Short mmCIF file of C-alpha atoms in Angstrom, two decimals:
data_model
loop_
_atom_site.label_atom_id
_atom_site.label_comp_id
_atom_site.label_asym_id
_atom_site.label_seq_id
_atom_site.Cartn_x
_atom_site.Cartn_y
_atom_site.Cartn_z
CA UNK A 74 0.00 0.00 0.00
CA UNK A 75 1.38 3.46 -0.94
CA UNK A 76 0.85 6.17 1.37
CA UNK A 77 -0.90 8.95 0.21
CA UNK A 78 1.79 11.62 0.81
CA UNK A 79 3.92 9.56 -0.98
CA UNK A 80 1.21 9.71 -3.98
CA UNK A 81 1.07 13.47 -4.14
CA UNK A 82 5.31 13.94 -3.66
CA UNK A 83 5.47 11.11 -6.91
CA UNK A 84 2.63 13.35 -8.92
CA UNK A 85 4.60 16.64 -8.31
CA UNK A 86 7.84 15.26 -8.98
CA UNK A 87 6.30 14.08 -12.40
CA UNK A 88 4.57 17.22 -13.45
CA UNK A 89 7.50 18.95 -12.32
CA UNK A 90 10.19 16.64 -14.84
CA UNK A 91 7.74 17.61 -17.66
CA UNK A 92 6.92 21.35 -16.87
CA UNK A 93 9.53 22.62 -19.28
CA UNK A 94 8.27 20.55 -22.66
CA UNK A 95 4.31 20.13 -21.38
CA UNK A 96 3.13 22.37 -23.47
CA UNK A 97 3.80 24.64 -26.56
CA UNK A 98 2.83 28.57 -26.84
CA UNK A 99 -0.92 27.27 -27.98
CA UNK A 100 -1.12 24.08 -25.83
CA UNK A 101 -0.40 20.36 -25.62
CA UNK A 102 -2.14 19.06 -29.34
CA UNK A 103 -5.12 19.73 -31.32
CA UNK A 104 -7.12 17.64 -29.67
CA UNK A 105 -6.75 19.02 -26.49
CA UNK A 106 -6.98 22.49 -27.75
CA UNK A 107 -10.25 21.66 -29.30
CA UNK A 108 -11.16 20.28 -25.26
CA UNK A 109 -9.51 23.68 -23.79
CA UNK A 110 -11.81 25.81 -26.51
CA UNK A 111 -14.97 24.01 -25.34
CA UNK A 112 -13.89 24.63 -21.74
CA UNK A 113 -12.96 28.21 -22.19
CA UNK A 114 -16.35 28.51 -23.75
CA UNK A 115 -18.16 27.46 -20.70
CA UNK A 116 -16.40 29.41 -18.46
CA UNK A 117 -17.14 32.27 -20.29
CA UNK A 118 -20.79 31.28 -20.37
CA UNK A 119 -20.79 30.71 -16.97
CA UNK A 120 -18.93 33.47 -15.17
CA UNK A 121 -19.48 37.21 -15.80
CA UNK A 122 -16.68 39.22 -17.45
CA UNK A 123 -13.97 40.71 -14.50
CA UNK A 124 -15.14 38.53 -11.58
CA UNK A 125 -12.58 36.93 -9.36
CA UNK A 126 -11.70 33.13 -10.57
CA UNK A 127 -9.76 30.43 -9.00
CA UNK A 128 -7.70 28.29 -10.76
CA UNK A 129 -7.08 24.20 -9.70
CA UNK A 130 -4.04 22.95 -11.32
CA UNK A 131 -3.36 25.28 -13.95
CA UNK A 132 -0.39 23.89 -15.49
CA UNK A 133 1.50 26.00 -17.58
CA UNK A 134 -1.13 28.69 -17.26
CA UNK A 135 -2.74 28.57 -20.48
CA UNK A 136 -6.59 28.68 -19.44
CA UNK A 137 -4.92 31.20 -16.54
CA UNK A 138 -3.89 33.65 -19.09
CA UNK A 139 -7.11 33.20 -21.91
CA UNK A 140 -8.83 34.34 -18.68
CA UNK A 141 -6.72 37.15 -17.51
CA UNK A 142 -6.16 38.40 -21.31
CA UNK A 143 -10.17 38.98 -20.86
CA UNK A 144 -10.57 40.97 -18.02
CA UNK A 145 -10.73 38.17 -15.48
CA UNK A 146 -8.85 38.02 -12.12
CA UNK A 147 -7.44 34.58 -11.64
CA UNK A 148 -5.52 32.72 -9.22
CA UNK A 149 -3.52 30.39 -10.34
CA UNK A 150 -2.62 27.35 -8.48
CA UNK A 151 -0.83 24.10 -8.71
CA UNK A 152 0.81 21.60 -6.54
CA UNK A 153 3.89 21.24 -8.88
CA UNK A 154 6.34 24.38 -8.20
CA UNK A 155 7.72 24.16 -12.17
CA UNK A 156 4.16 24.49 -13.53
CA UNK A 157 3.53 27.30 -11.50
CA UNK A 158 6.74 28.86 -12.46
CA UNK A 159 5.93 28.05 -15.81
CA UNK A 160 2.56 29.71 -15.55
CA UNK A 161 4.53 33.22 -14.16
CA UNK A 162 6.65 33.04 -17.21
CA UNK A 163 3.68 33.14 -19.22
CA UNK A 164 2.36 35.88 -17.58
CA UNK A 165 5.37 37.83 -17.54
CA UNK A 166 5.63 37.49 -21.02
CA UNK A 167 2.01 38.07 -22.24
CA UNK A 168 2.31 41.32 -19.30
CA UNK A 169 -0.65 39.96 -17.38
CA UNK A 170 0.71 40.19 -13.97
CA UNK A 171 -2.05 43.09 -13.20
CA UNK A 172 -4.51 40.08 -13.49
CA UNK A 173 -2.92 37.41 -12.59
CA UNK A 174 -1.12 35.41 -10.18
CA UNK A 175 0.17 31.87 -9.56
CA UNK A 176 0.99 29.66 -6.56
CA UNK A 177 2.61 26.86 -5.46
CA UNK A 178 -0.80 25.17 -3.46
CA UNK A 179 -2.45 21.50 -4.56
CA UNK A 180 -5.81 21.41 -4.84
CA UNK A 181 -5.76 19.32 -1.35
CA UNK A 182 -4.40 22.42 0.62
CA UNK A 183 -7.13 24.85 0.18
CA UNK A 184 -7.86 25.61 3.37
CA UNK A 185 -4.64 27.99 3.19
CA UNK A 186 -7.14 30.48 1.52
CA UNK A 187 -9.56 30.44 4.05
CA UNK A 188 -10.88 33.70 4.61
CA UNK A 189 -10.19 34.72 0.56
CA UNK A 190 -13.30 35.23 -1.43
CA UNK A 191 -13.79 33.84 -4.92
CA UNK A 192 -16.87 34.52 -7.56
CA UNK A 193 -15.72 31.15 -9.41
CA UNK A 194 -13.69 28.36 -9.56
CA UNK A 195 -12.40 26.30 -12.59
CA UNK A 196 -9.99 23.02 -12.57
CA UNK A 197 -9.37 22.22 -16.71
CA UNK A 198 -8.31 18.60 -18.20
CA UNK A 199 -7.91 16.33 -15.15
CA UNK A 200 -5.84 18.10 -12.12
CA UNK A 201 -8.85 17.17 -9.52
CA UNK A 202 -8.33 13.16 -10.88
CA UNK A 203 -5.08 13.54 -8.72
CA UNK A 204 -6.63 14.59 -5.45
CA UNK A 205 -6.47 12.49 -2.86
CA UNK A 206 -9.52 13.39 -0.80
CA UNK A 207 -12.26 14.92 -3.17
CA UNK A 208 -15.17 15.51 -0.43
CA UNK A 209 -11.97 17.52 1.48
CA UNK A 210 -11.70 19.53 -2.04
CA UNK A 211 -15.50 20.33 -2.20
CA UNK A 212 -16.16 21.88 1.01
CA UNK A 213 -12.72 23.45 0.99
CA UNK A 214 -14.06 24.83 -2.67
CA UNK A 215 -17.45 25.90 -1.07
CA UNK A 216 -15.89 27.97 1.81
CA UNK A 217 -14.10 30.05 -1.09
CA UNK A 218 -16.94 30.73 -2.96
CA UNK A 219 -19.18 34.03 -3.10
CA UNK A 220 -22.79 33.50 -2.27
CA UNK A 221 -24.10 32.45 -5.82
CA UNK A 222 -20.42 31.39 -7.15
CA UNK A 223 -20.13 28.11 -9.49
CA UNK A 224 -17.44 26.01 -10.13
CA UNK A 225 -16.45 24.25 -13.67
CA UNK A 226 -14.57 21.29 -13.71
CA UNK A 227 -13.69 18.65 -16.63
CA UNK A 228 -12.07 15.62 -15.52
CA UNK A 229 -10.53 12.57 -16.95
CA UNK A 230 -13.73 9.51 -17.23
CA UNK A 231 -13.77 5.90 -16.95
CA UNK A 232 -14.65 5.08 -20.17
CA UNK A 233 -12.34 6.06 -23.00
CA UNK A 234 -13.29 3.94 -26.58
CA UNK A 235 -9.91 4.70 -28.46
CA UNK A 236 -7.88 3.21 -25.39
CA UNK A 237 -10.12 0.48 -24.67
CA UNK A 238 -9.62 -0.63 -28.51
CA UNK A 239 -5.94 -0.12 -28.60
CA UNK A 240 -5.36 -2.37 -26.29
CA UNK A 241 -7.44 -4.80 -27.05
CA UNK A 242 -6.20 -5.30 -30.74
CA UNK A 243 -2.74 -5.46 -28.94
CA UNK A 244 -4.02 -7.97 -26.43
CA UNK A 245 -3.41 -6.43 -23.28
CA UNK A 246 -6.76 -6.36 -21.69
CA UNK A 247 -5.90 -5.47 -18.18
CA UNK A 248 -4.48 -2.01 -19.73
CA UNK A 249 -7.49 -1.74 -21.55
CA UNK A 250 -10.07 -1.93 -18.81
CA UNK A 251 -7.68 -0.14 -16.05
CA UNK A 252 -9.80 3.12 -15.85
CA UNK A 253 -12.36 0.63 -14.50
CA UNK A 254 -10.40 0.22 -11.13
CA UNK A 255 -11.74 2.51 -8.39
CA UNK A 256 -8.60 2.82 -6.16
CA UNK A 257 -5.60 5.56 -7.14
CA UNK A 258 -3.53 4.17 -10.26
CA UNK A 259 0.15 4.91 -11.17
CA UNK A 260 0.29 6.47 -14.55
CA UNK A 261 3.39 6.48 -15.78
CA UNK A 262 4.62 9.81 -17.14
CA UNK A 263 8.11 10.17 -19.24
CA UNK A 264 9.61 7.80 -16.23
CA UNK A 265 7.62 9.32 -13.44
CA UNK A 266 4.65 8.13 -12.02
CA UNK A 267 1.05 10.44 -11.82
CA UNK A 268 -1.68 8.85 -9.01
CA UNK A 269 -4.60 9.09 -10.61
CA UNK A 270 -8.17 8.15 -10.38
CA UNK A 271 -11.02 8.12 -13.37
CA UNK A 272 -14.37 9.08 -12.73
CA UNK A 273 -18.01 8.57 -14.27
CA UNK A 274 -20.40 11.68 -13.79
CA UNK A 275 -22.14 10.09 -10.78
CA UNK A 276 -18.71 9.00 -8.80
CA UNK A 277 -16.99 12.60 -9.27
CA UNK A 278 -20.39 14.34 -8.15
CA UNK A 279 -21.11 12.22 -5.08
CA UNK A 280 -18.48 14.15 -3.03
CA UNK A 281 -19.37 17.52 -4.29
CA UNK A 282 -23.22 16.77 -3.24
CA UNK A 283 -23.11 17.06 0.04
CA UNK A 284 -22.36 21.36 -0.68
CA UNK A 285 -22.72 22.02 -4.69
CA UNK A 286 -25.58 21.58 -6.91
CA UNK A 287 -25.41 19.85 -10.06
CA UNK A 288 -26.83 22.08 -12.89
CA UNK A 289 -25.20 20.25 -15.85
CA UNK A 290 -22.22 18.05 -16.84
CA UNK A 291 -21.34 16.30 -20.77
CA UNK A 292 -18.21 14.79 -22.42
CA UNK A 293 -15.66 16.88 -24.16
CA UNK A 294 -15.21 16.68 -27.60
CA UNK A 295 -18.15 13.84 -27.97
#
């Protein structure tokens, strides 16, 4: 049994090997773009032009600075100190800083905002699959929200056809049916390991339900 601090140090240490090459000036691939562009979409839809937005795992900042480039106030958070330094650099460069900001905090350390006040909160293409405690996560979420706020998340699902096939034809079924396992997985990642866990709608909701309404949720790019 691996510990669950253990976990998290192995995910940062991962994201933090690949921070310098995970993405280019426009993102990862065109098929994750396309996922990022229906995202960004939503958020827009959902959250009104210069409100205050949190940001779970942002990576190299990319959905950060879409946001801040459009008049939105964004924290910027991750639990892997070369993302986060990778998000400032995009900042810097795009001369955002007035809007904003990035920090070294995981998604499972919230509480170090208490007393801060968001209008939204946003966690893009999988960072909350990594948490170890996800009913910790919601109500730590719902204590930073405004009265009225809403929070947007896409995550990485259970089901994936493409994989499921891939592996199949290749004849390693365990690989093909692994999202199916409920427990924390290690992923490998170019020699590190990412502990992850895959969700259906119903399984990522149930911790959220106990302080967030569900007003909608669909599949990227389906």
């Amino acid at each position: 049994m691996v510990g669950e601090d253990v976990r998290l140090h192995d995910t940062r240490r991962a994201f933090d090997g690949v921070a310098a090459e995970y993405d280019g000036p426009a993102g990862n691939n065109r098929v994750i773009q396309r996922m990022r562009d229906e995202m960004w979409r939503t958020l827009i839809g959902t959250f009104p032009a210069g409100c205050r937005l949190l940001d779970l795992g942002c990576g190299t900042g990319i959905d950060a600075a879409y946001l801040a480039g459009r008049g939105y106030s964004v924290l910027a958070t991750d639990w892997s100190p070369a993302m986060v330094e990778r998000t400032r650099s995009r900042l810097r460069e795009l001369r955002l800083e007035d809007r904003a900001t990035a920090r070294v905090l995981g998604a499972h350390e919230l509480d170090q905002l208490r007393g801060e006040q968001f209008d939204g909160i946003y966690s893009d293409l999988g960072p909350l699959n990594c948490v170890p405690d996800l009913a910790h996560t919601a109500r730590s979420c719902a204590a930073l929200l405004r009265p009225g706020g809403r929070m947007v998340a896409s995550v990485i699902g259970r089901i994936c056809p493409w994989e499921i096939a891939y592996y199949a034809v290749h004849g390693n079924w365990d690989r093909a049916f692994l999202r199916r396992q409920s427990d924390a997985l290690a992923v490998p990642l170019e020699g590190g390991t990412v502990w992850t866990r895959y969700y259906n709608p119903r399984r990522f909701y149930e911790p959220f339900a106990g302080t967030f309404a569900l007003s909608a949720y669909r599949g990227l790019r389906i």
